[in-house]
mmCIF file of C-alpha atoms in Angstrom:
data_model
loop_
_atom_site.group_PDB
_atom_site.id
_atom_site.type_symbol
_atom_site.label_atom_id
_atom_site.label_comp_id
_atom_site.label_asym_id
_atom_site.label_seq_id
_atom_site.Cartn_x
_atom_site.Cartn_y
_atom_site.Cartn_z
ATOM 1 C CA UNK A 1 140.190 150.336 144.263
ATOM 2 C CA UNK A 2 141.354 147.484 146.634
ATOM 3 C CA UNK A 3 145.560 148.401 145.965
ATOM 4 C CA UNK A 4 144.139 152.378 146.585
ATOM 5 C CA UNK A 5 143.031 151.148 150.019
ATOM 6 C CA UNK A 6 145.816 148.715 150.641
ATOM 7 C CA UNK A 7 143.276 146.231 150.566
ATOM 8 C CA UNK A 8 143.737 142.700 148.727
ATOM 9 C CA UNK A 9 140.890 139.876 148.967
ATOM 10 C CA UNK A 10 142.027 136.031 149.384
ATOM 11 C CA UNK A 11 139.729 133.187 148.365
ATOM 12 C CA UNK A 12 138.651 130.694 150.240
ATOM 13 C CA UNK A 13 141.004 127.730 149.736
ATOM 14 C CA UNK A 14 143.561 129.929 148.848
ATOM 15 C CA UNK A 15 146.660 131.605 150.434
ATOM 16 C CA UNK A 16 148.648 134.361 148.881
ATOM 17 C CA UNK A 17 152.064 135.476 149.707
ATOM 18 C CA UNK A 18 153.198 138.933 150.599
ATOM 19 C CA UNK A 19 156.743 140.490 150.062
ATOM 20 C CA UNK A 20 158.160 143.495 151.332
ATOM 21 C CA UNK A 21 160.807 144.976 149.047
ATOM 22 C CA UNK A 22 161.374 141.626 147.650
ATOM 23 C CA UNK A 23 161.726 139.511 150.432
ATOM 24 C CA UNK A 24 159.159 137.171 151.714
ATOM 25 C CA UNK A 25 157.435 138.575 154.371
ATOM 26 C CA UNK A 26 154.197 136.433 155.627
ATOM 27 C CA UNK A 27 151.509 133.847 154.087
ATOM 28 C CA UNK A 28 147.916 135.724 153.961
ATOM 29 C CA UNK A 29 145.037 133.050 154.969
ATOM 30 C CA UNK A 30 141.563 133.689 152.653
ATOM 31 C CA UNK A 31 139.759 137.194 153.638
ATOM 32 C CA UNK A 32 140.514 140.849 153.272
ATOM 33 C CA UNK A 33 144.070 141.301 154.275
ATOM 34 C CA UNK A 34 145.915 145.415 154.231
ATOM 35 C CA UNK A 35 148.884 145.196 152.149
ATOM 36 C CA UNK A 36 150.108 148.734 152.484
ATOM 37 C CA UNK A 37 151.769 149.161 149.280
ATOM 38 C CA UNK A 38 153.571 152.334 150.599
ATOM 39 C CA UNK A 39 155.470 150.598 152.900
ATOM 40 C CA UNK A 40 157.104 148.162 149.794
ATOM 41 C CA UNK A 41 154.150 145.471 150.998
ATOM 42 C CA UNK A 42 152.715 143.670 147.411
ATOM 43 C CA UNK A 43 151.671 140.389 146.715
ATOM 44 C CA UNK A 44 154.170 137.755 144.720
ATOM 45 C CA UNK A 45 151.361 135.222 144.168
ATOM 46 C CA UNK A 46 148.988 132.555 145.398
ATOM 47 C CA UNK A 47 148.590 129.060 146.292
ATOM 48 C CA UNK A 48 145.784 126.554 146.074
ATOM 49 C CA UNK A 49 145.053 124.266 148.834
ATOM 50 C CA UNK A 50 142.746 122.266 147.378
ATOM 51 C CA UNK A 51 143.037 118.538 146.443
ATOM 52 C CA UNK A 52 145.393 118.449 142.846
ATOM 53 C CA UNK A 53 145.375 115.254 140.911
ATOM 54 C CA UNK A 54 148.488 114.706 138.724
ATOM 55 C CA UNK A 55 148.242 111.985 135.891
ATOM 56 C CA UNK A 56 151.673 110.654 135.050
ATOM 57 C CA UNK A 57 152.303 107.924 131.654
ATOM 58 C CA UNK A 58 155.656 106.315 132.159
ATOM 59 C CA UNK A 59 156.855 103.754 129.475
ATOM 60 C CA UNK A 60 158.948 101.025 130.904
ATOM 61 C CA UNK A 61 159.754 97.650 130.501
ATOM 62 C CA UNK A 62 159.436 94.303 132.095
ATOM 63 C CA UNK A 63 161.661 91.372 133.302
ATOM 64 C CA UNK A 64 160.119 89.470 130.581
ATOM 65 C CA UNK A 65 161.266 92.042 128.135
ATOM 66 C CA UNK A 66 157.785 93.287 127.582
ATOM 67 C CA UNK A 67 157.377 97.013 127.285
ATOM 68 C CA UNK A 68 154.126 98.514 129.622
ATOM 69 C CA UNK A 69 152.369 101.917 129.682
ATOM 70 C CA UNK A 70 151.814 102.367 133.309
ATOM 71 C CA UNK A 71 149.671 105.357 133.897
ATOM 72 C CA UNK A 72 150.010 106.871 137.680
ATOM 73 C CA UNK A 73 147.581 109.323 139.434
ATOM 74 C CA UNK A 74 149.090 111.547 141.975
ATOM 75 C CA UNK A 75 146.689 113.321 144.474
ATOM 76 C CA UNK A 76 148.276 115.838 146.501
ATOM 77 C CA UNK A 77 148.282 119.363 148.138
ATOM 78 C CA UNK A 78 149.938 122.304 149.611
ATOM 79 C CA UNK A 79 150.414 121.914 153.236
ATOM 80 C CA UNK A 80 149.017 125.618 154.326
ATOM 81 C CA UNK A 81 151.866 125.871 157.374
ATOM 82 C CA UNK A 82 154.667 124.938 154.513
ATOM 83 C CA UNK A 83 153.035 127.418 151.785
ATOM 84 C CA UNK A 84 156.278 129.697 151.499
ATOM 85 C CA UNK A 85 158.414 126.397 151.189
ATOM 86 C CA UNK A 86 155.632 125.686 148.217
ATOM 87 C CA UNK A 87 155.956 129.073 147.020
ATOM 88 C CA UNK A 88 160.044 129.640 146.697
ATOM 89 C CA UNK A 89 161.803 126.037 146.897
ATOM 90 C CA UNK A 90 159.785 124.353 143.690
ATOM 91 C CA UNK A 91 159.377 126.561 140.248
ATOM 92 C CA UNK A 92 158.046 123.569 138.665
ATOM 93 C CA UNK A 93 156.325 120.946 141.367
ATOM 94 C CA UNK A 94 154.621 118.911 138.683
ATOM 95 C CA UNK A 95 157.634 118.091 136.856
ATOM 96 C CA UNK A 96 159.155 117.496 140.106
ATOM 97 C CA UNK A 97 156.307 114.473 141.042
ATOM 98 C CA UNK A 98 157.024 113.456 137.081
ATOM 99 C CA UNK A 99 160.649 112.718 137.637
ATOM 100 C CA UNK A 100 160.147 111.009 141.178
ATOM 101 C CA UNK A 101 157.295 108.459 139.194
ATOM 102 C CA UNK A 102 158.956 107.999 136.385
ATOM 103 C CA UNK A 103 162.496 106.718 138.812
ATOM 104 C CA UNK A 104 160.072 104.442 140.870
ATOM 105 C CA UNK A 105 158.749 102.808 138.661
ATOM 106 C CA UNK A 106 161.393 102.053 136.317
ATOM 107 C CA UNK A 107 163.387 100.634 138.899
ATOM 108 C CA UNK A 108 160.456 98.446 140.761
ATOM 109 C CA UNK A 109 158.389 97.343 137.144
ATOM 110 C CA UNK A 110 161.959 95.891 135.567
ATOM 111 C CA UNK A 111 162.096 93.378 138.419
ATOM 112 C CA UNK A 112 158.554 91.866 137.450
ATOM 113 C CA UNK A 113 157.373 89.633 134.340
ATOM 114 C CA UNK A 114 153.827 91.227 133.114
ATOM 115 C CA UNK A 115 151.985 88.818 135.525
ATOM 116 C CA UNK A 116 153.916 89.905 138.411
ATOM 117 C CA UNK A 117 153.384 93.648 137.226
ATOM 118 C CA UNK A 118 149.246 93.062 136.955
ATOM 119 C CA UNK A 119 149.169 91.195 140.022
ATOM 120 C CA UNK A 120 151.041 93.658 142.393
ATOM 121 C CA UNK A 121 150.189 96.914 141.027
ATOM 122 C CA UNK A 122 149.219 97.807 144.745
ATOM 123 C CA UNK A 123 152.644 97.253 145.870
ATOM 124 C CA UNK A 124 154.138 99.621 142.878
ATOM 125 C CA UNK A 125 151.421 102.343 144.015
ATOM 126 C CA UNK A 126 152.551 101.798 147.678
ATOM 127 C CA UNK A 127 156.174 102.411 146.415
ATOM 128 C CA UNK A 128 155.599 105.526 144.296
ATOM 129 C CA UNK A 129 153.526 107.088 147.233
ATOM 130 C CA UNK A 130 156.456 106.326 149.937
ATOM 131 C CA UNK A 131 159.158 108.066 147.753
ATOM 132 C CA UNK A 132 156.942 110.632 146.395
ATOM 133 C CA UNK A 133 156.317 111.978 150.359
ATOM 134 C CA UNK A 134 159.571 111.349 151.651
ATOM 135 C CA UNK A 135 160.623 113.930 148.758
ATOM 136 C CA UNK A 136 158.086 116.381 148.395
ATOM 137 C CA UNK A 137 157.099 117.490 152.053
ATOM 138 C CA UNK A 138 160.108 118.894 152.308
ATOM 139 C CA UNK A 139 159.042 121.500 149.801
ATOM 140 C CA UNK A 140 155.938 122.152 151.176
ATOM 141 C CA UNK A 141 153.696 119.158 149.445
ATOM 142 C CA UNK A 142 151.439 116.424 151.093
ATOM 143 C CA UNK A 143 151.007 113.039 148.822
ATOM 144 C CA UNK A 144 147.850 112.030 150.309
ATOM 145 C CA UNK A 145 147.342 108.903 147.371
ATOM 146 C CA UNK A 146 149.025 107.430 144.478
ATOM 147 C CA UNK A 147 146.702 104.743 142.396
ATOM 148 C CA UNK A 148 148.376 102.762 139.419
ATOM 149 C CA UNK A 149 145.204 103.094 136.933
ATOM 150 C CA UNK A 150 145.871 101.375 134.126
ATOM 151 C CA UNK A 151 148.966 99.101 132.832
ATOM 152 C CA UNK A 152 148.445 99.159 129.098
ATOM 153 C CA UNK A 153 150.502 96.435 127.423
ATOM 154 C CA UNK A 154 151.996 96.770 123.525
ATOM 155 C CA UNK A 155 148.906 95.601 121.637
ATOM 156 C CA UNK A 156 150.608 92.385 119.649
ATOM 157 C CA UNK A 157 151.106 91.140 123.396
ATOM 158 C CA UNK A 158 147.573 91.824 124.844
ATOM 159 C CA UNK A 159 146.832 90.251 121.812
ATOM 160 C CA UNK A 160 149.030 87.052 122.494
ATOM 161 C CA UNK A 161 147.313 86.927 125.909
ATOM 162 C CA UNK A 162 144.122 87.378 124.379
ATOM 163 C CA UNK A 163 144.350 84.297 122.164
ATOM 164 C CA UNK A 164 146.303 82.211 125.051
ATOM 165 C CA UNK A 165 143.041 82.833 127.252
ATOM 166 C CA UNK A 166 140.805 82.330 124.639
ATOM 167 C CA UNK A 167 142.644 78.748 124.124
ATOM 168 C CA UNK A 168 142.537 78.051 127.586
ATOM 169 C CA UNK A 169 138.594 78.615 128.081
ATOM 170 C CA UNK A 170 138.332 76.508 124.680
ATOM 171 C CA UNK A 171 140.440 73.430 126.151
ATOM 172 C CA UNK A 172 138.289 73.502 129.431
ATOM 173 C CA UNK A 173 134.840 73.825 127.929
ATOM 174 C CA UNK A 174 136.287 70.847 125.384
ATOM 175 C CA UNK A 175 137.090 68.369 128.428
ATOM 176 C CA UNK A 176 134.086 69.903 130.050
ATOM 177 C CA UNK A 177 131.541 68.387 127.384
ATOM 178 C CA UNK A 178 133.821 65.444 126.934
ATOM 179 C CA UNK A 179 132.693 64.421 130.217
ATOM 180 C CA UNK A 180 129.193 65.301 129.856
ATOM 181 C CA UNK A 181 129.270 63.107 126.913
ATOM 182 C CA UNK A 182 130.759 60.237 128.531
ATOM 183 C CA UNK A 183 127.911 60.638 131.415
ATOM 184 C CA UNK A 184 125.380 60.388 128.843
ATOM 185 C CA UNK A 185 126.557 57.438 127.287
ATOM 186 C CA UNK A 186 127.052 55.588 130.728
ATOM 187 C CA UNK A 187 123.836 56.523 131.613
ATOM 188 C CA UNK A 188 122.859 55.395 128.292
ATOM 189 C CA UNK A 189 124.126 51.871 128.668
ATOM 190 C CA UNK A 190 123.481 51.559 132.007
ATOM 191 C CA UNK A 191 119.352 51.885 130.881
ATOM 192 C CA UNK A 192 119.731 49.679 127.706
ATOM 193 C CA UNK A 193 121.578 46.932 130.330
ATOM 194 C CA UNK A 194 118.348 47.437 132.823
ATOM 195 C CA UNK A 195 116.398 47.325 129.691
ATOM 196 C CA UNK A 196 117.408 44.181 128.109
ATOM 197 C CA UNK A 197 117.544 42.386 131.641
ATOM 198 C CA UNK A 198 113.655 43.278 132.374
ATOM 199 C CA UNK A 199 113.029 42.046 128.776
ATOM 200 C CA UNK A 200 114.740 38.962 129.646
ATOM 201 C CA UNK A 201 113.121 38.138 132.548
ATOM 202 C CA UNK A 202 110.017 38.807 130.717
ATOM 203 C CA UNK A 203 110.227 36.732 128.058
ATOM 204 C CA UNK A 204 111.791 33.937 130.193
ATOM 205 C CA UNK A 205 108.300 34.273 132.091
ATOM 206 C CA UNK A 206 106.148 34.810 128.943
ATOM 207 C CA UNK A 207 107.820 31.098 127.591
ATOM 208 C CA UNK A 208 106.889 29.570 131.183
ATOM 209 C CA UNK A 209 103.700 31.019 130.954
ATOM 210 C CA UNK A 210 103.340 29.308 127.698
ATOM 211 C CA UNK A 211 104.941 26.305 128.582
ATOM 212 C CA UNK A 212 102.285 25.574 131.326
ATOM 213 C CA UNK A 213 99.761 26.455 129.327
ATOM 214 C CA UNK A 214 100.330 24.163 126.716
ATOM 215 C CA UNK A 215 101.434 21.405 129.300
ATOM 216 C CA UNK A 216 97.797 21.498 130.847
ATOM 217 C CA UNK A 217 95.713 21.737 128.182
ATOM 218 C CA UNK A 218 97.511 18.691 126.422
ATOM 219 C CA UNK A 219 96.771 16.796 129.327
ATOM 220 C CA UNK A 220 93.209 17.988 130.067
ATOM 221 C CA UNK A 221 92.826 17.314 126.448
ATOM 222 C CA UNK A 222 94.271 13.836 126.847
ATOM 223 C CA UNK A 223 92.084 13.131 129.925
ATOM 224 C CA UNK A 224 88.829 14.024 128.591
ATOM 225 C CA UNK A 225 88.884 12.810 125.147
ATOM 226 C CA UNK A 226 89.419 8.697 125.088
ATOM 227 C CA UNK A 227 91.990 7.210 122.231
ATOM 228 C CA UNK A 228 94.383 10.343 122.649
ATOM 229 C CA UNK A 229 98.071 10.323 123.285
ATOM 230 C CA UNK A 230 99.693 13.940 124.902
ATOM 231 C CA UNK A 231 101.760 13.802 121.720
ATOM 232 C CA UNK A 232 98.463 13.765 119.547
ATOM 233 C CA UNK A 233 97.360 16.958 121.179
ATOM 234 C CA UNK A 234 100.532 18.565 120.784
ATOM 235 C CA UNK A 235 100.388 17.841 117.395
ATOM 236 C CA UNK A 236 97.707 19.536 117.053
ATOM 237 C CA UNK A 237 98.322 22.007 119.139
ATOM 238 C CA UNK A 238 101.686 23.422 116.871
ATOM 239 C CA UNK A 239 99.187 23.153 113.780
ATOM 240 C CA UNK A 240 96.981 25.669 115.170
ATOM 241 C CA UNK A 241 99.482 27.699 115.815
ATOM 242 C CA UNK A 242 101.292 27.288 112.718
ATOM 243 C CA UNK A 243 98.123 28.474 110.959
ATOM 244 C CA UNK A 244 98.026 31.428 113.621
ATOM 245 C CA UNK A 245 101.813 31.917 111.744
ATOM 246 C CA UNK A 246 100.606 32.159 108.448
ATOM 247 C CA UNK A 247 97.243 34.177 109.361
ATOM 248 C CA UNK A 248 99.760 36.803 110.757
ATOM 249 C CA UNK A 249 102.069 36.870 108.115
ATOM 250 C CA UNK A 250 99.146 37.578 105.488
ATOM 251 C CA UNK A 251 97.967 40.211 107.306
ATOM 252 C CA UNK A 252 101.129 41.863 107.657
ATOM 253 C CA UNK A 253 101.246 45.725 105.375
ATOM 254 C CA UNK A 254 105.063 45.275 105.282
ATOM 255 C CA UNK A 255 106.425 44.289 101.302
ATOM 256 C CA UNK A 256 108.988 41.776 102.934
ATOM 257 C CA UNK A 257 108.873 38.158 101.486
ATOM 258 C CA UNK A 258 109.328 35.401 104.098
ATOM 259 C CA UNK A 259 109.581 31.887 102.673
ATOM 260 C CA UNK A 260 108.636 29.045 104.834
ATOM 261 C CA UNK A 261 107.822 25.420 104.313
ATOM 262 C CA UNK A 262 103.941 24.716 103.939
ATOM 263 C CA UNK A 263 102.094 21.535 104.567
ATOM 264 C CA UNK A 264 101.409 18.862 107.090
ATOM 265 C CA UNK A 265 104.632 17.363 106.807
ATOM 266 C CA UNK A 266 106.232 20.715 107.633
ATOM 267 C CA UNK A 267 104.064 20.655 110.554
ATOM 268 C CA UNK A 268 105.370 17.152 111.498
ATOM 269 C CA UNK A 269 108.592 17.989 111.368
ATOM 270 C CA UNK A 270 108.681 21.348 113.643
ATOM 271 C CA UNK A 271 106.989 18.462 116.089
ATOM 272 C CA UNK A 272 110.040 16.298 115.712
ATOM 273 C CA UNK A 273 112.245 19.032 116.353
ATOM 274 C CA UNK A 274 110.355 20.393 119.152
ATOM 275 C CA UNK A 275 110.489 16.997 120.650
ATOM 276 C CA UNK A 276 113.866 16.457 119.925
ATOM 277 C CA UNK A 277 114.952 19.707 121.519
ATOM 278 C CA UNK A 278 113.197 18.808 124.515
ATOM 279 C CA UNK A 279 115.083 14.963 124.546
ATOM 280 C CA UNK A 280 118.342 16.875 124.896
ATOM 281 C CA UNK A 281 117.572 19.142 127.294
ATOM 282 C CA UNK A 282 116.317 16.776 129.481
ATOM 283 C CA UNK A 283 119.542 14.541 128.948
ATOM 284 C CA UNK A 284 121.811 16.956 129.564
ATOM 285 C CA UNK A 285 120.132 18.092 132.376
ATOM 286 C CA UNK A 286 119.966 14.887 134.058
ATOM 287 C CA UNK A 287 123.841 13.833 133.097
ATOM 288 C CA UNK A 288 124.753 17.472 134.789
#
């Protein structure tokens, strides 16, 4: 019905173009446009104007002499005041945008080792995009963005990195609890050292304690009962608490066997040493 009435419709986001006998004769914007076919007028075919993505996979290899996958995506359009340019200079504008890809980035990837490649995958995109729109609006094309997706690796290498990582994380988390260790066991020795030195200090004062003790009540002893010597009280004293010794012992649950001396002369003679220890001390301290 529409070619009876010379009558063509154009979508939106479209243009078509019209030839006369042949030769290109205008670029026919979205609407109801009269193509007199009587006159030689017919349409040769339409154009999209919409945003086109393009996914290109170029294999290539690095300076390192690893080979890469690097996948490109290529967003572009027709530029509606270059649609005939579109329309008669390019028979195949996706192979076009593949060959232009594929030359960038073999020539800018070989220069890189895989780090490099990873780390400036921006600067690759940036590349692609410049040469890509230097070429292709001269047929009629706008490259509005070129991303570098994904840079897929041979999968013994990824591998390789994989493990090099893994050891890495493994070496740090090793010195990492190495440290915490050694923090513990500082800490550690620092509270036994704190420990023993309070113990110290209280059994140095526990022994003075004692000391006193026993020094007064062998002399209140002394004073109040008539015929005793200080040494008769302490006498006495260490066999009371001799007894106190063996009481304990007895009493202990524990199966251990301790074997000591029994009998009044044993008592006598922890005395004597007792006395003598305290002879010594009290000559050295009086030569020092």
């Amino acid at each position: 019905m529409g070619n009876l009435l010379c009558c063509v419709v154009v979508k939106q986001s479209e243009v078509a173009i019209k030839e006369r006998f042949g030769k290109y004769n205008d670029v026919l914007d979205p609407g109801i446009q009269f193509v007199p076919w009587c006159f030689g007028d017919y349409i040769a075919g339409y154009l999209s104007l919409r945003l086109q993505q393009l996914d290109v996979q170029c294999e290539t290899k690095t300076k390192d002499n690893v080979f890469v996958t690097v996948v490109a995506s290529i967003q572009y359009k027709v530029l509606p005041d270059k649609a005939n340019d579109a329309f008669y200079k390019l028979s195949n504008p996706t192979g076009q945008i593949k060959a232009y890809v594929f030359d960038v980035i073999r020539a800018s990837v070989p220069k890189l080792i895989l780090d490099d490649v990873f780390e400036q995958k921006n600067e690759i995109a940036r590349s692609v995009e410049e040469e890509l729109d230097k070429a292709m609006t001269a047929y009629g094309y706008q490259i509005l963005q070129t991303l570098i997706t994904d840079i897929e690796p041979d999968q013994q290498v990824k591998r390789a990195m994989n493990e090099i990582n893994a050891a890495a994380r493994l070496r740090l988390a090793a010195n990492e609890k190495a440290e915490a260790e050694k923090i513990i066991q500082i800490k550690r020795a620092e509270g036994e050292a704190e420990s023993k030195y309070l113990s110290g200090l209280g059994i140095a004062r526990q022994r003075q304690a004692i000391v006193d003790g026993l020094r007064d009540s062998v002399l209140g002893f002394a004073g109040n009962v008539p015929g005793t010597s200080a040494r008769d009280v302490l006498d006495m004293v260490l066999m009371t608490q001799y007894f106190d010794t063996m009481k304990e012992i007895g009493a202990s649950s524990k199966s251990s066997s301790v074997f000591i001396p029994h009998g009044p002369g044993a008592v006598a003679d922890v005395a004597q040493q007792i006395r003598d220890g305290f002879m010594h001390a009290q000559a050295f301290s009086s030569t020092t």
